[in-house]
Amino acid sequence: MFNHIMGIKYRLLRGMRDISGIEAEKISAAIAASKKIFAAFNYSEIMLPTMEEAALFARAAGETSDVVDKQMYVFKDKGDRVVALRPEGTAGAARYFAQTRAAASEAAVKLFYAGSMFRYERPQEGRYREFYQIGCEYFGNADPSCDAEVIHLADTLLETSGVAEREIIINTLGCPECRRVYAEAVKKFAEASSGELCDDCRRRIDKNPLRVLDCKVDAAKLSGFPRSADTLCPECLEHYSRVKAMLDGAGVKYTENSRLVRGLDYYTRTVFEIRSPRLGAQDAVAAGGRYDGLVYDIGGRPAPAAGFAVGVDRMIMASAAAEPKATRGIFIAVTSREMTAAASKLAAELRRAGLRTEGPVGFRSLKSQLGAADKMGLSTVIIMADEEMRDGDIIIKNMTDGTQKKSKLAGLAGQLAAETV
Ligand code: HAM
């Protein structure tokens, strides 16, 4: 009533989306397909909460990361706790691991998750305030084979989803000590040219110097920056070269880029990103790396870890896979009120056979029923007409080309299921 008088009062929040029809089907299908691949790599599903203590994300991604500093949806709940909508899945998974495995065995734990994440960013093509990620976290394995596995897995996921054009970019930031030494070297270098740098970079020099390296504005001015590989300890160098050797062995193609530092602070050693040239400015489809300090930092027993997340929205945009066909399905039309009971029985049989079935919708003119089927985009109409039904027949109308044929009612569900109308 209210809406009729006043007009529609509530609208979508900026950056939020209603995802319906084929777009919704694509997301569900991408998640379903990814589950099979995670299973093949021996990962188990975890359904993480959408909300956590805000401090967990701050501790994990880092106070100075853009995600925490600018993009978190933080609020107080009714119990006065400061909570946040999850901007990513890694912190929650690490909290789960720290909480449940503290006293347990040293066995590795391999988890995957799918769901929406929230970041208050300026909305644009490929960047939303609520978006979908599928990701995984591999806890308890410090070996380079673990880094190589997650990179290979991310690549397999994208390949299976039809992202044919993609580039894997890898880099290493070193262990916490190497990372500290490297950040110091980058800081010194950036300070020397700070007069020429953008405001963001000048702020980053003190707070988070590595982020200066992935600034798009200042890229050319920093061309002579120190490379992490030049400051790494022998163990970190060895780790990195073994990761690369394993990727080579698995036939995974990658490019090294010493500018790749990632926007989340928990990474140690290997970091990677997969980009697609089919996307615009937001070209990262998947990203991740190793984060050996995180579980300990949030209060768990020390445990090495690595993982990644795929941005499902971007993966679908970058996919060259064929668009799913318009909804296929069956509409049951009747030519008299007496026919509706038989139509209900047939509908039940078709649904039991797994066929998308609509109707009976009640007695109306045949023209109006065909119009309804057309509006729903259903491919087939079964017409139950009094005369044909006397002989045990129905009429099947193909809505795409308009042709009709008679068929026997008996055994119809099995026959249509085999034809997958
Ligand atoms: P991230 O790079 O922040 O990493 O996000 C991973 C992917 O999520 C991005 O490459 C992108 O495809 C997608 N994404 C991020 N923000 C948006 C947005 N606003 N709209 C649409 N898509 C977006 C992480 O989240 C880490 N937790 C990955 C990880 C797991 N590292 C270790 N384990």
Short mmCIF file of C-alpha atoms and ligand atoms in Angstrom, two decimals:
data_model
loop_
_atom_site.label_atom_id
_atom_site.label_comp_id
_atom_site.label_asym_id
_atom_site.label_seq_id
_atom_site.Cartn_x
_atom_site.Cartn_y
_atom_site.Cartn_z
CA MET A 1 0.00 0.00 0.00
CA PHE A 2 2.67 2.41 1.15
CA ASN A 3 4.75 1.97 -2.00
CA HIS A 4 1.75 2.59 -4.23
CA ILE A 5 1.09 5.92 -2.62
CA MET A 6 4.63 7.15 -2.16
CA GLY A 7 6.53 5.43 -4.99
CA ILE A 8 9.35 2.94 -4.38
CA LYS A 9 11.09 4.14 -1.26
CA TYR A 10 13.98 1.71 -0.83
CA ARG A 11 16.59 1.08 -3.45
CA LEU A 12 19.78 -0.95 -3.71
CA LEU A 13 22.71 0.40 -1.75
CA ARG A 14 25.51 1.77 -3.90
CA GLY A 15 27.97 -0.97 -4.87
CA MET A 16 25.50 -3.76 -3.96
CA ARG A 17 23.82 -5.93 -6.60
CA ASP A 18 20.76 -8.10 -7.05
CA ILE A 19 22.13 -11.00 -9.05
CA SER A 20 19.40 -12.92 -10.84
CA GLY A 21 18.68 -15.18 -13.81
CA ILE A 22 21.64 -16.34 -15.87
CA GLU A 23 24.09 -14.23 -13.84
CA ALA A 24 23.08 -16.04 -10.65
CA GLU A 25 23.26 -19.39 -12.43
CA LYS A 26 26.79 -18.62 -13.61
CA ILE A 27 27.97 -17.89 -10.06
CA SER A 28 26.35 -21.05 -8.67
CA ALA A 29 27.77 -23.13 -11.54
CA ALA A 30 31.27 -21.66 -11.02
CA ILE A 31 31.14 -22.52 -7.32
CA ALA A 32 29.83 -26.03 -8.04
CA ALA A 33 32.59 -26.65 -10.61
CA SER A 34 35.28 -25.33 -8.25
CA LYS A 35 34.18 -27.74 -5.50
CA LYS A 36 35.04 -30.68 -7.75
CA ILE A 37 38.50 -29.28 -8.38
CA PHE A 38 39.14 -28.60 -4.69
CA ALA A 39 38.09 -32.18 -3.97
CA ALA A 40 40.55 -33.44 -6.58
CA PHE A 41 43.31 -31.58 -4.72
CA ASN A 42 42.04 -33.03 -1.40
CA TYR A 43 40.61 -29.85 0.20
CA SER A 44 37.52 -29.92 2.47
CA GLU A 45 34.90 -27.23 2.63
CA ILE A 46 34.61 -24.78 5.50
CA MET A 47 31.65 -22.44 5.83
CA LEU A 48 33.06 -19.45 7.63
CA PRO A 49 31.00 -16.79 9.40
CA THR A 50 30.34 -13.57 7.49
CA MET A 51 31.20 -11.54 10.57
CA GLU A 52 34.19 -11.63 12.90
CA GLU A 53 35.76 -9.34 15.48
CA ALA A 54 37.09 -6.36 13.52
CA ALA A 55 40.41 -6.71 15.36
CA LEU A 56 41.01 -10.12 13.73
CA PHE A 57 41.00 -8.63 10.24
CA ALA A 58 43.12 -5.68 11.38
CA ARG A 59 45.70 -8.03 12.91
CA ALA A 60 45.69 -10.30 9.86
CA ALA A 61 45.64 -7.98 6.84
CA GLY A 62 47.45 -5.20 8.73
CA GLU A 63 46.24 -1.84 10.11
CA THR A 64 47.92 0.00 7.25
CA SER A 65 46.52 -2.15 4.44
CA ASP A 66 43.86 -0.41 2.34
CA VAL A 67 41.44 -3.24 3.11
CA VAL A 68 41.55 -2.51 6.84
CA ASP A 69 42.35 1.19 6.78
CA LYS A 70 39.71 2.26 4.25
CA GLN A 71 37.45 -0.56 3.16
CA MET A 72 36.09 -2.49 6.14
CA TYR A 73 32.43 -2.43 7.12
CA VAL A 74 32.90 -2.05 10.87
CA PHE A 75 30.14 -1.54 13.42
CA LYS A 76 29.19 -2.29 17.00
CA ASP A 77 26.72 -5.12 17.62
CA LYS A 78 24.10 -4.91 20.36
CA GLY A 79 26.59 -6.37 22.83
CA ASP A 80 28.98 -3.47 22.14
CA ARG A 81 31.46 -5.72 20.32
CA VAL A 82 33.29 -4.11 17.43
CA VAL A 83 32.64 -6.47 14.53
CA ALA A 84 33.28 -6.36 10.78
CA LEU A 85 31.81 -7.96 7.68
CA ARG A 86 34.57 -10.18 6.31
CA PRO A 87 36.63 -8.43 3.63
CA GLU A 88 38.37 -11.76 2.84
CA GLY A 89 38.43 -15.39 3.97
CA THR A 90 42.01 -15.98 5.08
CA ALA A 91 41.73 -14.32 8.51
CA GLY A 92 38.62 -16.33 9.43
CA ALA A 93 40.15 -19.60 8.24
CA ALA A 94 43.35 -18.91 10.21
CA ARG A 95 41.28 -18.06 13.30
CA TYR A 96 39.41 -21.35 12.90
CA PHE A 97 42.66 -23.27 12.49
CA ALA A 98 44.31 -21.53 15.48
CA GLN A 99 41.24 -22.10 17.66
CA THR A 100 40.60 -25.74 16.81
CA ARG A 101 44.03 -27.15 16.07
CA ALA A 102 46.06 -25.50 18.83
CA ALA A 103 46.73 -28.71 20.70
CA ALA A 104 46.08 -31.12 17.87
CA SER A 105 48.48 -33.00 15.67
CA GLU A 106 50.92 -31.48 13.23
CA ALA A 107 48.92 -32.83 10.31
CA ALA A 108 48.26 -30.44 7.47
CA VAL A 109 44.75 -29.01 7.10
CA LYS A 110 43.46 -28.07 3.66
CA LEU A 111 40.31 -25.99 3.53
CA PHE A 112 38.29 -24.24 0.84
CA TYR A 113 35.43 -21.75 1.06
CA ALA A 114 33.03 -19.91 -1.20
CA GLY A 115 30.98 -16.87 -0.35
CA SER A 116 30.59 -13.16 -0.45
CA MET A 117 33.12 -10.68 0.90
CA PHE A 118 32.56 -7.01 1.66
CA ARG A 119 34.80 -4.05 0.92
CA TYR A 120 33.81 -0.41 0.91
CA GLU A 121 35.59 0.48 -2.33
CA ARG A 122 34.61 2.90 -5.09
CA PRO A 123 32.37 0.74 -7.28
CA GLN A 124 33.42 0.25 -10.90
CA GLU A 125 33.43 -2.50 -13.54
CA GLY A 126 34.72 -5.63 -11.77
CA ARG A 127 34.80 -3.97 -8.35
CA TYR A 128 31.83 -4.24 -6.02
CA ARG A 129 31.17 -3.67 -2.35
CA GLU A 130 29.84 -7.20 -1.99
CA PHE A 131 31.59 -9.70 -4.25
CA TYR A 132 32.10 -13.45 -4.44
CA GLN A 133 35.29 -15.32 -3.72
CA ILE A 134 36.22 -18.96 -3.83
CA GLY A 135 39.44 -19.58 -2.02
CA CYS A 136 41.52 -22.11 -0.15
CA GLU A 137 44.01 -22.20 2.69
CA TYR A 138 46.62 -24.93 3.22
CA PHE A 139 47.88 -24.97 6.83
CA GLY A 140 50.84 -26.85 8.21
CA ASN A 141 53.18 -27.29 5.26
CA ALA A 142 56.29 -25.09 4.96
CA ASP A 143 57.60 -26.92 1.90
CA PRO A 144 57.77 -25.17 -1.49
CA SER A 145 55.54 -27.96 -2.84
CA CYS A 146 52.67 -26.33 -0.93
CA ASP A 147 53.24 -22.94 -2.65
CA ALA A 148 53.45 -24.68 -6.02
CA GLU A 149 50.29 -26.67 -5.28
CA VAL A 150 48.15 -23.63 -4.52
CA ILE A 151 49.39 -21.79 -7.62
CA HIS A 152 48.72 -24.84 -9.75
CA LEU A 153 45.28 -25.23 -8.18
CA ALA A 154 44.34 -21.57 -8.83
CA ASP A 155 45.47 -21.95 -12.42
CA THR A 156 43.47 -25.17 -12.86
CA LEU A 157 40.34 -23.49 -11.47
CA LEU A 158 40.61 -20.64 -13.94
CA GLU A 159 41.38 -22.92 -16.86
CA THR A 160 38.37 -25.13 -16.09
CA SER A 161 36.17 -22.03 -15.86
CA GLY A 162 37.14 -20.96 -19.35
CA VAL A 163 39.62 -18.20 -18.48
CA ALA A 164 41.84 -19.12 -21.40
CA GLU A 165 43.79 -15.88 -21.49
CA ARG A 166 45.57 -15.44 -18.19
CA GLU A 167 48.98 -14.61 -16.84
CA ILE A 168 50.44 -15.86 -13.58
CA ILE A 169 52.75 -13.36 -11.91
CA ILE A 170 54.93 -14.46 -9.02
CA ASN A 171 57.37 -12.84 -6.64
CA THR A 172 58.91 -13.47 -3.23
CA LEU A 173 58.96 -11.16 -0.24
CA GLY A 174 61.12 -13.42 1.92
CA CYS A 175 60.71 -14.59 5.51
CA PRO A 176 59.72 -11.94 8.10
CA GLU A 177 63.38 -10.99 8.63
CA CYS A 178 64.11 -10.77 4.87
CA ARG A 179 60.89 -8.85 4.38
CA ARG A 180 61.93 -6.35 7.07
CA VAL A 181 65.37 -5.85 5.51
CA TYR A 182 63.81 -5.52 2.07
CA ALA A 183 61.16 -3.02 3.26
CA GLU A 184 63.97 -0.94 4.78
CA ALA A 185 65.86 -0.97 1.46
CA VAL A 186 62.73 0.08 -0.45
CA LYS A 187 62.05 2.78 2.13
CA LYS A 188 65.54 4.29 1.71
CA PHE A 189 65.19 4.18 -2.06
CA ALA A 190 61.72 5.80 -2.03
CA GLU A 191 62.78 8.49 0.46
CA ALA A 192 65.48 9.63 -1.95
CA SER A 193 62.83 10.43 -4.56
CA SER A 194 59.95 11.28 -2.19
CA GLY A 195 59.64 14.83 -3.58
CA GLU A 196 58.46 13.41 -6.90
CA LEU A 197 56.05 10.80 -5.51
CA CYS A 198 52.25 10.99 -5.23
CA ASP A 199 50.58 11.77 -1.86
CA ASP A 200 49.59 8.12 -1.33
CA CYS A 201 53.18 6.95 -1.80
CA ARG A 202 54.60 9.64 0.49
CA ARG A 203 52.25 8.38 3.22
CA ARG A 204 53.22 4.75 2.48
CA ILE A 205 56.96 5.36 2.81
CA ASP A 206 56.71 5.32 6.59
CA LYS A 207 53.66 3.17 7.15
CA ASN A 208 54.06 0.41 4.55
CA PRO A 209 56.99 1.09 2.21
CA LEU A 210 56.58 -2.08 0.07
CA ARG A 211 53.22 -0.79 -1.18
CA VAL A 212 55.08 2.04 -2.93
CA LEU A 213 56.20 -0.57 -5.46
CA ASP A 214 52.75 -1.34 -6.78
CA CYS A 215 51.69 2.30 -7.17
CA LYS A 216 50.39 2.76 -10.70
CA VAL A 217 50.97 6.52 -10.68
CA ASP A 218 54.64 6.42 -9.72
CA ALA A 219 55.72 3.22 -11.51
CA ALA A 220 58.07 4.97 -13.98
CA LYS A 221 59.74 7.13 -11.31
CA LEU A 222 60.71 4.06 -9.29
CA SER A 223 62.20 2.00 -12.09
CA GLY A 224 65.55 1.51 -10.34
CA PHE A 225 64.00 0.09 -7.15
CA PRO A 226 65.80 -2.66 -5.20
CA ARG A 227 64.71 -6.22 -6.07
CA SER A 228 63.71 -8.54 -3.22
CA ALA A 229 65.74 -11.37 -4.77
CA ASP A 230 68.89 -9.27 -4.15
CA THR A 231 68.28 -9.05 -0.39
CA LEU A 232 66.98 -12.55 0.44
CA CYS A 233 68.70 -14.95 2.82
CA PRO A 234 69.93 -18.24 1.25
CA GLU A 235 66.96 -20.24 2.66
CA CYS A 236 64.44 -17.84 1.15
CA LEU A 237 66.25 -17.89 -2.19
CA GLU A 238 66.32 -21.69 -2.15
CA HIS A 239 62.60 -21.81 -1.28
CA TYR A 240 61.76 -19.51 -4.17
CA SER A 241 63.84 -21.40 -6.71
CA ARG A 242 62.26 -24.70 -5.66
CA VAL A 243 58.76 -23.23 -6.07
CA LYS A 244 59.71 -22.17 -9.59
CA ALA A 245 61.25 -25.54 -10.39
CA MET A 246 58.06 -27.30 -9.29
CA LEU A 247 55.88 -25.00 -11.37
CA ASP A 248 58.13 -25.68 -14.33
CA GLY A 249 57.82 -29.40 -13.62
CA ALA A 250 54.00 -29.15 -13.55
CA GLY A 251 54.04 -27.19 -16.83
CA VAL A 252 52.60 -24.06 -15.19
CA LYS A 253 53.72 -20.93 -17.06
CA TYR A 254 54.46 -17.81 -15.00
CA THR A 255 56.20 -14.46 -15.17
CA GLU A 256 58.34 -13.06 -12.38
CA ASN A 257 57.66 -9.48 -11.38
CA SER A 258 59.54 -7.89 -8.47
CA ARG A 259 56.91 -5.18 -8.18
CA LEU A 260 54.26 -7.64 -7.00
CA VAL A 261 53.92 -6.99 -3.25
CA ARG A 262 50.15 -7.52 -2.60
CA GLY A 263 47.92 -5.25 -0.56
CA LEU A 264 47.55 -7.52 2.47
CA ASP A 265 50.37 -7.48 4.99
CA TYR A 266 50.41 -11.11 6.09
CA TYR A 267 52.38 -12.50 3.15
CA THR A 268 55.85 -14.00 3.55
CA ARG A 269 57.95 -15.55 0.80
CA THR A 270 55.88 -16.50 -2.29
CA VAL A 271 53.17 -14.13 -3.55
CA PHE A 272 51.25 -14.47 -6.80
CA GLU A 273 48.49 -12.95 -8.83
CA ILE A 274 46.67 -14.20 -11.93
CA ARG A 275 45.59 -11.47 -14.32
CA SER A 276 43.42 -11.56 -17.40
CA PRO A 277 43.86 -9.24 -20.38
CA ARG A 278 40.11 -9.61 -21.01
CA LEU A 279 39.45 -7.44 -17.94
CA GLY A 280 39.86 -3.69 -17.65
CA ALA A 281 41.60 -1.81 -14.85
CA GLN A 282 40.63 -4.47 -12.30
CA ASP A 283 42.50 -7.29 -14.01
CA ALA A 284 43.41 -9.53 -11.04
CA VAL A 285 41.23 -12.64 -11.22
CA ALA A 286 42.97 -14.54 -8.42
CA ALA A 287 45.66 -13.81 -5.88
CA GLY A 288 47.40 -15.33 -2.92
CA GLY A 289 50.63 -16.56 -1.46
CA ARG A 290 52.36 -17.86 1.63
CA TYR A 291 51.72 -16.40 5.09
CA ASP A 292 53.81 -18.28 7.65
CA GLY A 293 53.38 -15.76 10.50
CA LEU A 294 49.63 -15.28 10.54
CA VAL A 295 48.42 -18.21 12.66
CA TYR A 296 50.95 -17.31 15.37
CA ASP A 297 50.17 -13.58 15.11
CA ILE A 298 46.51 -14.18 15.90
CA GLY A 299 47.34 -16.35 18.91
CA GLY A 300 47.75 -19.87 17.51
CA ARG A 301 50.71 -22.23 17.65
CA PRO A 302 53.12 -21.32 14.86
CA ALA A 303 52.00 -22.93 11.60
CA PRO A 304 53.11 -22.24 8.05
CA ALA A 305 50.35 -21.64 5.51
CA ALA A 306 49.57 -20.65 1.94
CA GLY A 307 46.41 -20.02 -0.06
CA PHE A 308 44.61 -17.90 -2.59
CA ALA A 309 41.23 -16.52 -3.53
CA VAL A 310 39.59 -16.25 -6.93
CA GLY A 311 37.26 -13.31 -7.55
CA VAL A 312 34.25 -15.18 -8.97
CA ASP A 313 32.68 -12.09 -10.58
CA ARG A 314 35.89 -11.34 -12.43
CA MET A 315 36.47 -14.98 -13.31
CA ILE A 316 33.07 -15.06 -15.05
CA MET A 317 33.80 -11.77 -16.85
CA ALA A 318 37.15 -13.13 -18.06
CA SER A 319 35.74 -16.47 -19.13
CA ALA A 320 35.45 -17.29 -22.81
CA ALA A 321 33.09 -20.21 -22.04
CA ALA A 322 29.87 -20.22 -24.03
CA GLU A 323 26.92 -18.43 -22.46
CA PRO A 324 24.50 -20.93 -20.97
CA LYS A 325 21.46 -21.35 -23.21
CA ALA A 326 18.21 -19.65 -22.22
CA THR A 327 16.38 -21.58 -19.53
CA ARG A 328 15.18 -24.90 -20.87
CA GLY A 329 12.02 -26.22 -19.38
CA ILE A 330 8.45 -27.36 -19.85
CA PHE A 331 5.16 -25.53 -19.46
CA ILE A 332 2.02 -27.65 -19.05
CA ALA A 333 -1.02 -26.06 -20.67
CA VAL A 334 -4.59 -27.36 -20.49
CA THR A 335 -7.55 -26.70 -22.77
CA SER A 336 -10.24 -27.30 -20.14
CA ARG A 337 -10.65 -27.07 -16.41
CA GLU A 338 -11.27 -30.85 -16.26
CA MET A 339 -7.75 -31.48 -17.49
CA THR A 340 -5.95 -29.80 -14.55
CA ALA A 341 -5.89 -32.91 -12.32
CA ALA A 342 -4.18 -34.96 -15.06
CA ALA A 343 -1.84 -31.99 -15.66
CA SER A 344 -0.84 -31.91 -11.97
CA LYS A 345 -0.08 -35.62 -12.11
CA LEU A 346 2.10 -35.15 -15.20
CA ALA A 347 3.87 -32.16 -13.60
CA ALA A 348 4.73 -34.31 -10.58
CA GLU A 349 6.17 -37.02 -12.85
CA LEU A 350 8.26 -34.55 -14.84
CA ARG A 351 9.63 -32.93 -11.68
CA ARG A 352 10.47 -36.34 -10.25
CA ALA A 353 12.44 -36.96 -13.45
CA GLY A 354 14.40 -33.77 -12.70
CA LEU A 355 12.84 -31.65 -15.44
CA ARG A 356 12.20 -27.92 -14.92
CA THR A 357 8.42 -27.83 -15.05
CA GLU A 358 5.85 -25.03 -14.77
CA GLY A 359 2.10 -25.44 -14.32
CA PRO A 360 -0.65 -26.17 -14.46
CA VAL A 361 -1.35 -22.51 -13.75
CA GLY A 362 -5.17 -22.81 -13.77
CA PHE A 363 -7.56 -22.67 -16.66
CA ARG A 364 -7.12 -19.74 -19.05
CA SER A 365 -7.24 -19.43 -22.83
CA LEU A 366 -4.54 -21.46 -24.58
CA LYS A 367 -3.20 -18.25 -26.11
CA SER A 368 -2.68 -16.74 -22.69
CA GLN A 369 -0.97 -19.91 -21.40
CA LEU A 370 1.39 -19.97 -24.41
CA GLY A 371 2.12 -16.29 -23.79
CA ALA A 372 3.02 -17.06 -20.17
CA ALA A 373 5.37 -19.88 -21.25
CA ASP A 374 7.02 -17.53 -23.72
CA LYS A 375 7.54 -14.82 -21.09
CA MET A 376 9.19 -17.36 -18.79
CA GLY A 377 11.54 -18.31 -21.62
CA LEU A 378 10.56 -21.99 -21.41
CA SER A 379 11.49 -24.05 -24.45
CA THR A 380 8.61 -26.55 -24.57
CA VAL A 381 4.86 -26.50 -23.96
CA ILE A 382 2.90 -29.69 -23.40
CA ILE A 383 -0.71 -29.12 -24.37
CA MET A 384 -3.24 -31.43 -22.71
CA ALA A 385 -6.28 -31.10 -24.99
CA ASP A 386 -9.55 -32.98 -24.40
CA GLU A 387 -9.71 -34.57 -27.83
CA GLU A 388 -6.12 -35.90 -27.96
CA MET A 389 -6.23 -36.97 -24.35
CA ARG A 390 -9.15 -39.30 -25.17
CA ASP A 391 -6.61 -41.34 -27.19
CA GLY A 392 -3.93 -41.00 -24.52
CA ASP A 393 -2.02 -38.36 -26.50
CA ILE A 394 -0.66 -34.91 -25.73
CA ILE A 395 0.78 -32.19 -28.02
CA ILE A 396 4.35 -31.07 -27.64
CA LYS A 397 4.99 -27.55 -28.90
CA ASN A 398 8.55 -26.42 -29.50
CA MET A 399 8.61 -22.75 -28.50
CA THR A 400 11.81 -21.96 -30.37
CA ASP A 401 10.64 -22.93 -33.87
CA GLY A 402 6.88 -23.11 -33.29
CA THR A 403 6.55 -26.76 -34.50
CA GLN A 404 4.11 -29.20 -32.86
CA LYS A 405 3.92 -32.96 -32.66
CA LYS A 406 1.68 -35.54 -31.01
CA SER A 407 3.11 -37.94 -28.46
CA LYS A 408 1.87 -40.60 -26.06
CA LEU A 409 1.27 -39.47 -22.47
CA ALA A 410 2.41 -42.84 -21.13
CA GLY A 411 6.16 -42.85 -20.58
CA LEU A 412 6.44 -39.15 -21.42
CA ALA A 413 8.59 -38.15 -18.42
CA GLY A 414 11.23 -40.75 -19.21
CA GLN A 415 11.21 -39.85 -22.89
CA LEU A 416 11.63 -36.09 -22.22
CA ALA A 417 14.29 -36.66 -19.58
CA ALA A 418 16.27 -38.64 -22.16
CA GLU A 419 15.88 -35.80 -24.68
CA THR A 420 16.66 -33.22 -21.94
CA VAL A 421 14.22 -30.65 -23.25
P1 HAM B 1 42.75 -10.22 -2.64
O1 HAM B 1 43.79 -9.94 -3.66
O2 HAM B 1 42.37 -9.08 -1.76
O3 HAM B 1 43.26 -11.44 -1.77
O4 HAM B 1 41.43 -10.74 -3.36
C1 HAM B 1 41.46 -11.88 -4.19
C2 HAM B 1 40.60 -11.65 -5.43
O5 HAM B 1 39.28 -11.23 -5.07
C3 HAM B 1 41.09 -10.51 -6.34
O6 HAM B 1 42.13 -10.95 -7.18
C4 HAM B 1 39.84 -10.17 -7.10
O7 HAM B 1 39.65 -11.08 -8.19
C5 HAM B 1 38.75 -10.39 -6.08
N1 HAM B 1 38.30 -9.09 -5.50
C6 HAM B 1 38.90 -8.39 -4.51
N2 HAM B 1 38.20 -7.26 -4.23
C7 HAM B 1 37.14 -7.24 -5.08
C8 HAM B 1 36.02 -6.35 -5.29
N3 HAM B 1 35.85 -5.26 -4.55
N4 HAM B 1 35.11 -6.67 -6.26
C9 HAM B 1 35.25 -7.80 -7.00
N5 HAM B 1 36.27 -8.68 -6.83
C10 HAM B 1 37.19 -8.42 -5.89
C11 HAM B 1 42.56 -11.99 -0.73
O8 HAM B 1 41.41 -11.75 -0.48
C12 HAM B 1 43.35 -13.02 0.05
N6 HAM B 1 42.51 -13.46 1.19
C13 HAM B 1 43.75 -14.18 -0.83
C14 HAM B 1 44.50 -15.23 -0.08
C15 HAM B 1 44.02 -16.40 0.40
N7 HAM B 1 45.76 -15.16 0.26
C16 HAM B 1 46.12 -16.24 0.94
N8 HAM B 1 45.03 -16.99 1.06
#
